mmCIF file of C-alpha atoms in Angstrom:
data_model
loop_
_atom_site.group_PDB
_atom_site.id
_atom_site.type_symbol
_atom_site.label_atom_id
_atom_site.label_comp_id
_atom_site.label_asym_id
_atom_site.label_seq_id
_atom_site.Cartn_x
_atom_site.Cartn_y
_atom_site.Cartn_z
ATOM 1 C CA ALA M 1316 216.854 57.186 169.930
ATOM 2 C CA ALA M 1317 216.557 60.227 167.680
ATOM 3 C CA LEU M 1318 216.127 58.162 164.511
ATOM 4 C CA PRO M 1319 213.052 56.170 165.718
ATOM 5 C CA LEU M 1320 211.526 59.414 166.991
ATOM 6 C CA LEU M 1321 212.156 61.083 163.611
ATOM 7 C CA CYS M 1322 210.620 58.089 161.781
ATOM 8 C CA ALA M 1323 207.556 58.193 164.029
ATOM 9 C CA ALA M 1324 207.137 61.938 163.397
ATOM 10 C CA SER M 1325 207.459 61.378 159.641
ATOM 11 C CA ALA M 1326 204.853 58.600 159.764
ATOM 12 C CA LEU M 1327 202.452 60.897 161.637
ATOM 13 C CA LEU M 1328 202.953 63.653 159.057
ATOM 14 C CA LEU M 1329 202.318 61.220 156.207
ATOM 15 C CA ALA M 1330 199.188 59.887 157.914
ATOM 16 C CA ALA M 1331 197.888 63.429 158.453
ATOM 17 C CA ALA M 1332 198.555 64.350 154.811
ATOM 18 C CA ALA M 1333 196.719 61.243 153.592
ATOM 19 C CA ALA M 1334 193.674 61.788 155.825
ATOM 20 C CA ILE M 1335 190.554 62.857 154.002
ATOM 21 C CA PRO M 1336 188.985 66.197 154.901
ATOM 22 C CA PRO M 1337 186.079 66.182 157.363
ATOM 23 C CA PRO M 1338 182.520 66.230 155.912
ATOM 24 C CA GLU M 1339 181.945 69.847 156.983
ATOM 25 C CA GLU M 1340 184.715 70.937 154.573
ATOM 26 C CA ALA M 1341 182.957 70.116 151.296
ATOM 27 C CA ALA M 1342 185.155 72.333 149.093
ATOM 28 C CA ARG M 1343 188.325 70.729 150.461
ATOM 29 C CA MET M 1344 186.741 67.297 149.981
ATOM 30 C CA ALA M 1345 186.019 68.090 146.327
ATOM 31 C CA ARG M 1346 189.640 69.144 145.761
ATOM 32 C CA PHE M 1347 190.930 66.089 147.660
ATOM 33 C CA VAL M 1348 188.828 63.593 145.706
ATOM 34 C CA LEU M 1349 189.686 65.093 142.311
ATOM 35 C CA HIS M 1350 193.401 65.120 143.119
ATOM 36 C CA SER M 1351 193.202 61.511 144.368
ATOM 37 C CA CYS M 1352 191.687 60.266 141.097
ATOM 38 C CA ASP M 1353 193.455 59.477 137.829
ATOM 39 C CA TRP M 1354 190.261 59.090 135.786
ATOM 40 C CA GLY M 1355 186.624 60.030 135.761
ATOM 41 C CA ALA M 1356 183.312 59.311 134.073
ATOM 42 C CA LEU M 1357 182.520 62.090 131.613
ATOM 43 C CA ALA M 1358 178.908 62.382 130.475
ATOM 44 C CA THR M 1359 178.067 64.204 127.255
ATOM 45 C CA LEU M 1360 174.914 64.676 125.207
ATOM 46 C CA SER M 1361 175.343 62.337 122.289
ATOM 47 C CA ALA M 1362 175.605 63.677 118.759
ATOM 48 C CA GLN M 1363 175.752 60.130 117.351
ATOM 49 C CA GLU M 1364 173.097 58.836 114.978
ATOM 50 C CA GLY M 1365 170.475 56.898 116.907
ATOM 51 C CA LEU M 1366 171.562 58.389 120.251
ATOM 52 C CA ARG M 1367 171.309 62.107 119.445
ATOM 53 C CA GLY M 1368 170.530 64.188 122.546
ATOM 54 C CA ARG M 1369 170.712 61.255 124.939
ATOM 55 C CA PRO M 1370 173.200 61.017 127.842
ATOM 56 C CA PHE M 1371 176.415 59.185 127.007
ATOM 57 C CA ALA M 1372 179.037 58.428 129.691
ATOM 58 C CA ASN M 1373 182.620 57.479 128.949
ATOM 59 C CA ILE M 1374 185.843 57.038 130.939
ATOM 60 C CA PHE M 1375 188.693 59.533 130.551
ATOM 61 C CA SER M 1376 192.093 59.785 132.175
ATOM 62 C CA LEU M 1377 192.531 63.108 133.918
ATOM 63 C CA SER M 1378 194.813 65.019 136.257
ATOM 64 C CA ASP M 1379 194.735 68.284 138.174
ATOM 65 C CA GLY M 1380 198.489 68.182 138.701
ATOM 66 C CA PRO M 1381 201.403 65.916 139.545
ATOM 67 C CA PRO M 1382 200.816 63.399 142.346
ATOM 68 C CA GLY M 1383 201.504 64.484 145.910
ATOM 69 C CA PRO M 1384 199.892 66.788 148.432
ATOM 70 C CA LEU M 1385 201.034 70.031 146.767
ATOM 71 C CA GLY M 1386 200.459 69.038 143.140
ATOM 72 C CA GLY M 1387 196.770 69.782 142.679
ATOM 73 C CA SER M 1388 195.459 72.889 140.935
ATOM 74 C CA GLY M 1389 191.825 71.751 141.094
ATOM 75 C CA VAL M 1390 191.529 72.047 137.301
ATOM 76 C CA PRO M 1391 190.667 68.707 135.664
ATOM 77 C CA TYR M 1392 192.893 68.419 132.566
ATOM 78 C CA LEU M 1393 192.295 65.904 129.771
ATOM 79 C CA TYR M 1394 194.217 64.747 126.684
ATOM 80 C CA LEU M 1395 191.754 64.390 123.816
ATOM 81 C CA THR M 1396 191.464 63.564 120.137
ATOM 82 C CA ASP M 1397 188.671 64.384 117.694
ATOM 83 C CA MET M 1398 188.665 60.686 116.778
ATOM 84 C CA GLU M 1399 187.058 59.821 120.148
ATOM 85 C CA ILE M 1400 183.246 59.446 120.139
ATOM 86 C CA SER M 1401 182.632 61.634 123.217
ATOM 87 C CA VAL M 1402 184.894 64.371 121.845
ATOM 88 C CA GLN M 1403 182.728 64.359 118.719
ATOM 89 C CA ASP M 1404 179.742 64.944 121.024
ATOM 90 C CA LEU M 1405 181.591 67.840 122.681
ATOM 91 C CA GLU M 1406 182.231 69.468 119.297
ATOM 92 C CA VAL M 1407 178.442 69.798 118.919
ATOM 93 C CA ASN M 1408 177.711 70.656 122.567
ATOM 94 C CA SER M 1409 180.642 71.303 124.940
ATOM 95 C CA ASN M 1410 178.478 70.901 128.065
ATOM 96 C CA ALA M 1411 179.280 67.852 130.172
ATOM 97 C CA SER M 1412 179.380 66.433 133.656
ATOM 98 C CA LEU M 1413 182.332 64.696 135.267
ATOM 99 C CA THR M 1414 182.179 62.281 138.197
ATOM 100 C CA VAL M 1415 185.182 61.188 140.261
ATOM 101 C CA SER M 1416 185.036 58.841 143.254
ATOM 102 C CA LEU M 1417 187.273 57.593 146.042
ATOM 103 C CA ALA M 1418 186.089 54.145 144.902
ATOM 104 C CA GLN M 1419 188.980 54.469 142.413
ATOM 105 C CA THR M 1420 191.455 54.547 145.305
ATOM 106 C CA PRO M 1421 192.257 51.982 148.017
ATOM 107 C CA TYR M 1422 190.348 54.148 150.549
ATOM 108 C CA CYS M 1423 186.855 52.667 150.086
ATOM 109 C CA ARG M 1424 188.091 49.075 149.818
ATOM 110 C CA ARG M 1425 190.172 49.538 152.977
ATOM 111 C CA HIS M 1426 187.095 50.791 154.864
ATOM 112 C CA LYS M 1427 184.809 48.204 153.184
ATOM 113 C CA TYR M 1428 182.606 50.965 151.714
ATOM 114 C CA ASP M 1429 180.532 50.111 148.670
ATOM 115 C CA PRO M 1430 181.106 52.696 145.886
ATOM 116 C CA GLN M 1431 177.505 53.867 146.345
ATOM 117 C CA ASN M 1432 177.951 54.408 150.108
ATOM 118 C CA PRO M 1433 178.092 58.183 150.770
ATOM 119 C CA LEU M 1434 181.197 57.641 152.934
ATOM 120 C CA CYS M 1435 182.970 56.560 149.740
ATOM 121 C CA ALA M 1436 183.027 60.194 148.627
ATOM 122 C CA HIS M 1437 182.272 61.159 145.069
ATOM 123 C CA ILE M 1438 182.133 64.526 143.361
ATOM 124 C CA ILE M 1439 179.998 65.557 140.401
ATOM 125 C CA PHE M 1440 181.175 68.520 138.354
ATOM 126 C CA ALA M 1441 179.038 70.244 135.716
ATOM 127 C CA GLY M 1442 180.500 72.572 133.118
ATOM 128 C CA SER M 1443 182.067 72.409 129.710
ATOM 129 C CA ILE M 1444 185.179 71.101 128.014
ATOM 130 C CA VAL M 1445 187.449 73.761 126.533
ATOM 131 C CA LYS M 1446 190.711 73.469 124.647
ATOM 132 C CA VAL M 1447 193.509 75.164 126.596
ATOM 133 C CA ASN M 1448 195.745 77.905 125.176
ATOM 134 C CA ASP M 1449 199.455 77.288 124.572
ATOM 135 C CA SER M 1450 200.641 78.579 127.943
ATOM 136 C CA GLU M 1451 198.099 76.492 129.882
ATOM 137 C CA ALA M 1452 198.954 73.490 127.679
ATOM 138 C CA VAL M 1453 202.361 73.415 129.408
ATOM 139 C CA LEU M 1454 200.609 72.994 132.783
ATOM 140 C CA ALA M 1455 198.161 70.440 131.373
ATOM 141 C CA LYS M 1456 200.971 68.405 129.820
ATOM 142 C CA LYS M 1457 202.919 68.307 133.100
ATOM 143 C CA ALA M 1458 199.758 67.401 135.043
ATOM 144 C CA LEU M 1459 198.713 64.610 132.678
ATOM 145 C CA PHE M 1460 202.049 63.103 131.642
ATOM 146 C CA SER M 1461 203.265 62.940 135.277
ATOM 147 C CA ARG M 1462 200.350 60.620 136.094
ATOM 148 C CA HIS M 1463 199.811 58.986 132.702
ATOM 149 C CA PRO M 1464 203.306 58.589 131.148
ATOM 150 C CA GLU M 1465 201.900 56.286 128.453
ATOM 151 C CA MET M 1466 200.175 59.329 126.896
ATOM 152 C CA GLU M 1467 203.514 60.561 125.540
ATOM 153 C CA THR M 1468 203.666 57.511 123.261
ATOM 154 C CA TRP M 1469 200.146 57.732 121.870
ATOM 155 C CA PRO M 1470 199.986 58.003 118.042
ATOM 156 C CA LYS M 1471 200.885 61.545 116.908
ATOM 157 C CA ASP M 1472 198.612 61.253 113.850
ATOM 158 C CA HIS M 1473 195.569 61.268 116.179
ATOM 159 C CA ASN M 1474 196.012 65.036 116.693
ATOM 160 C CA TRP M 1475 195.875 64.946 120.487
ATOM 161 C CA PHE M 1476 195.188 68.210 122.285
ATOM 162 C CA PHE M 1477 195.006 69.386 125.894
ATOM 163 C CA ALA M 1478 191.668 70.460 127.305
ATOM 164 C CA LYS M 1479 190.212 71.279 130.678
ATOM 165 C CA PHE M 1480 186.888 70.814 132.360
ATOM 166 C CA ASN M 1481 185.613 74.363 132.933
ATOM 167 C CA ILE M 1482 183.706 73.927 136.215
ATOM 168 C CA THR M 1483 180.403 75.792 136.691
ATOM 169 C CA ASN M 1484 178.732 73.620 139.371
ATOM 170 C CA ILE M 1485 179.985 71.181 142.019
ATOM 171 C CA TRP M 1486 178.081 68.627 144.077
ATOM 172 C CA VAL M 1487 179.772 66.681 146.882
ATOM 173 C CA LEU M 1488 178.441 63.433 148.320
ATOM 174 C CA ASP M 1489 180.730 62.458 151.192
ATOM 175 C CA TYR M 1490 178.382 61.837 154.116
ATOM 176 C CA PHE M 1491 174.781 61.010 154.943
ATOM 177 C CA GLY M 1492 172.119 63.682 154.430
ATOM 178 C CA GLY M 1493 172.382 64.367 150.705
ATOM 179 C CA LEU M 1494 174.485 66.325 148.277
ATOM 180 C CA LYS M 1495 176.343 69.481 149.273
ATOM 181 C CA ILE M 1496 176.694 72.328 146.802
ATOM 182 C CA VAL M 1497 180.098 73.994 146.469
ATOM 183 C CA THR M 1498 180.667 77.044 144.283
ATOM 184 C CA PRO M 1499 183.676 77.159 141.950
ATOM 185 C CA GLU M 1500 184.902 80.183 143.946
ATOM 186 C CA GLU M 1501 184.837 78.171 147.193
ATOM 187 C CA TYR M 1502 186.462 75.211 145.434
ATOM 188 C CA TYR M 1503 189.390 77.141 143.989
ATOM 189 C CA SER M 1504 189.978 79.244 147.103
ATOM 190 C CA VAL M 1505 190.547 76.361 149.555
ATOM 191 C CA LYS M 1506 193.904 74.759 150.190
ATOM 192 C CA PRO M 1507 193.591 71.097 149.224
#
């Protein structure tokens, strides 16, 4: 009798941990969505001939820490190479925006939410991409390689480096009524 009770308690704990934050907790929602996503759409201002100064969005793998409820730092880390077209844009202008969405997870499909439905939460970060120092590179490597093990085998001659999205502005769309603004201070101070 104790074993079924223990299993039921464990299932309840897992369900509670997987539940998304309520809409009134926008900072927690932002942390939750970022940690739930393995990639995002990064928009830069193009430095490419014929597109100079125009918006240019591209997909990048990212991670704020190893998977699991306690793994997220809130810092979006990326593994980049100067050979990539968007990274060339960032070398001219490091400003960017990053969008992550629960549409990337089973959550929205399970609830039959279209990716554009506000209940299928998405977060828009504005800021800049910065190369991390050696000590932070250890954290970035653990965060990224734990979720994207293939990265370890990418060609060494591409001069990969660890970078982070330095967040200056955060917008949360997770409910009806428009975007909610979250400050970086609020974002980093909440427990995910």
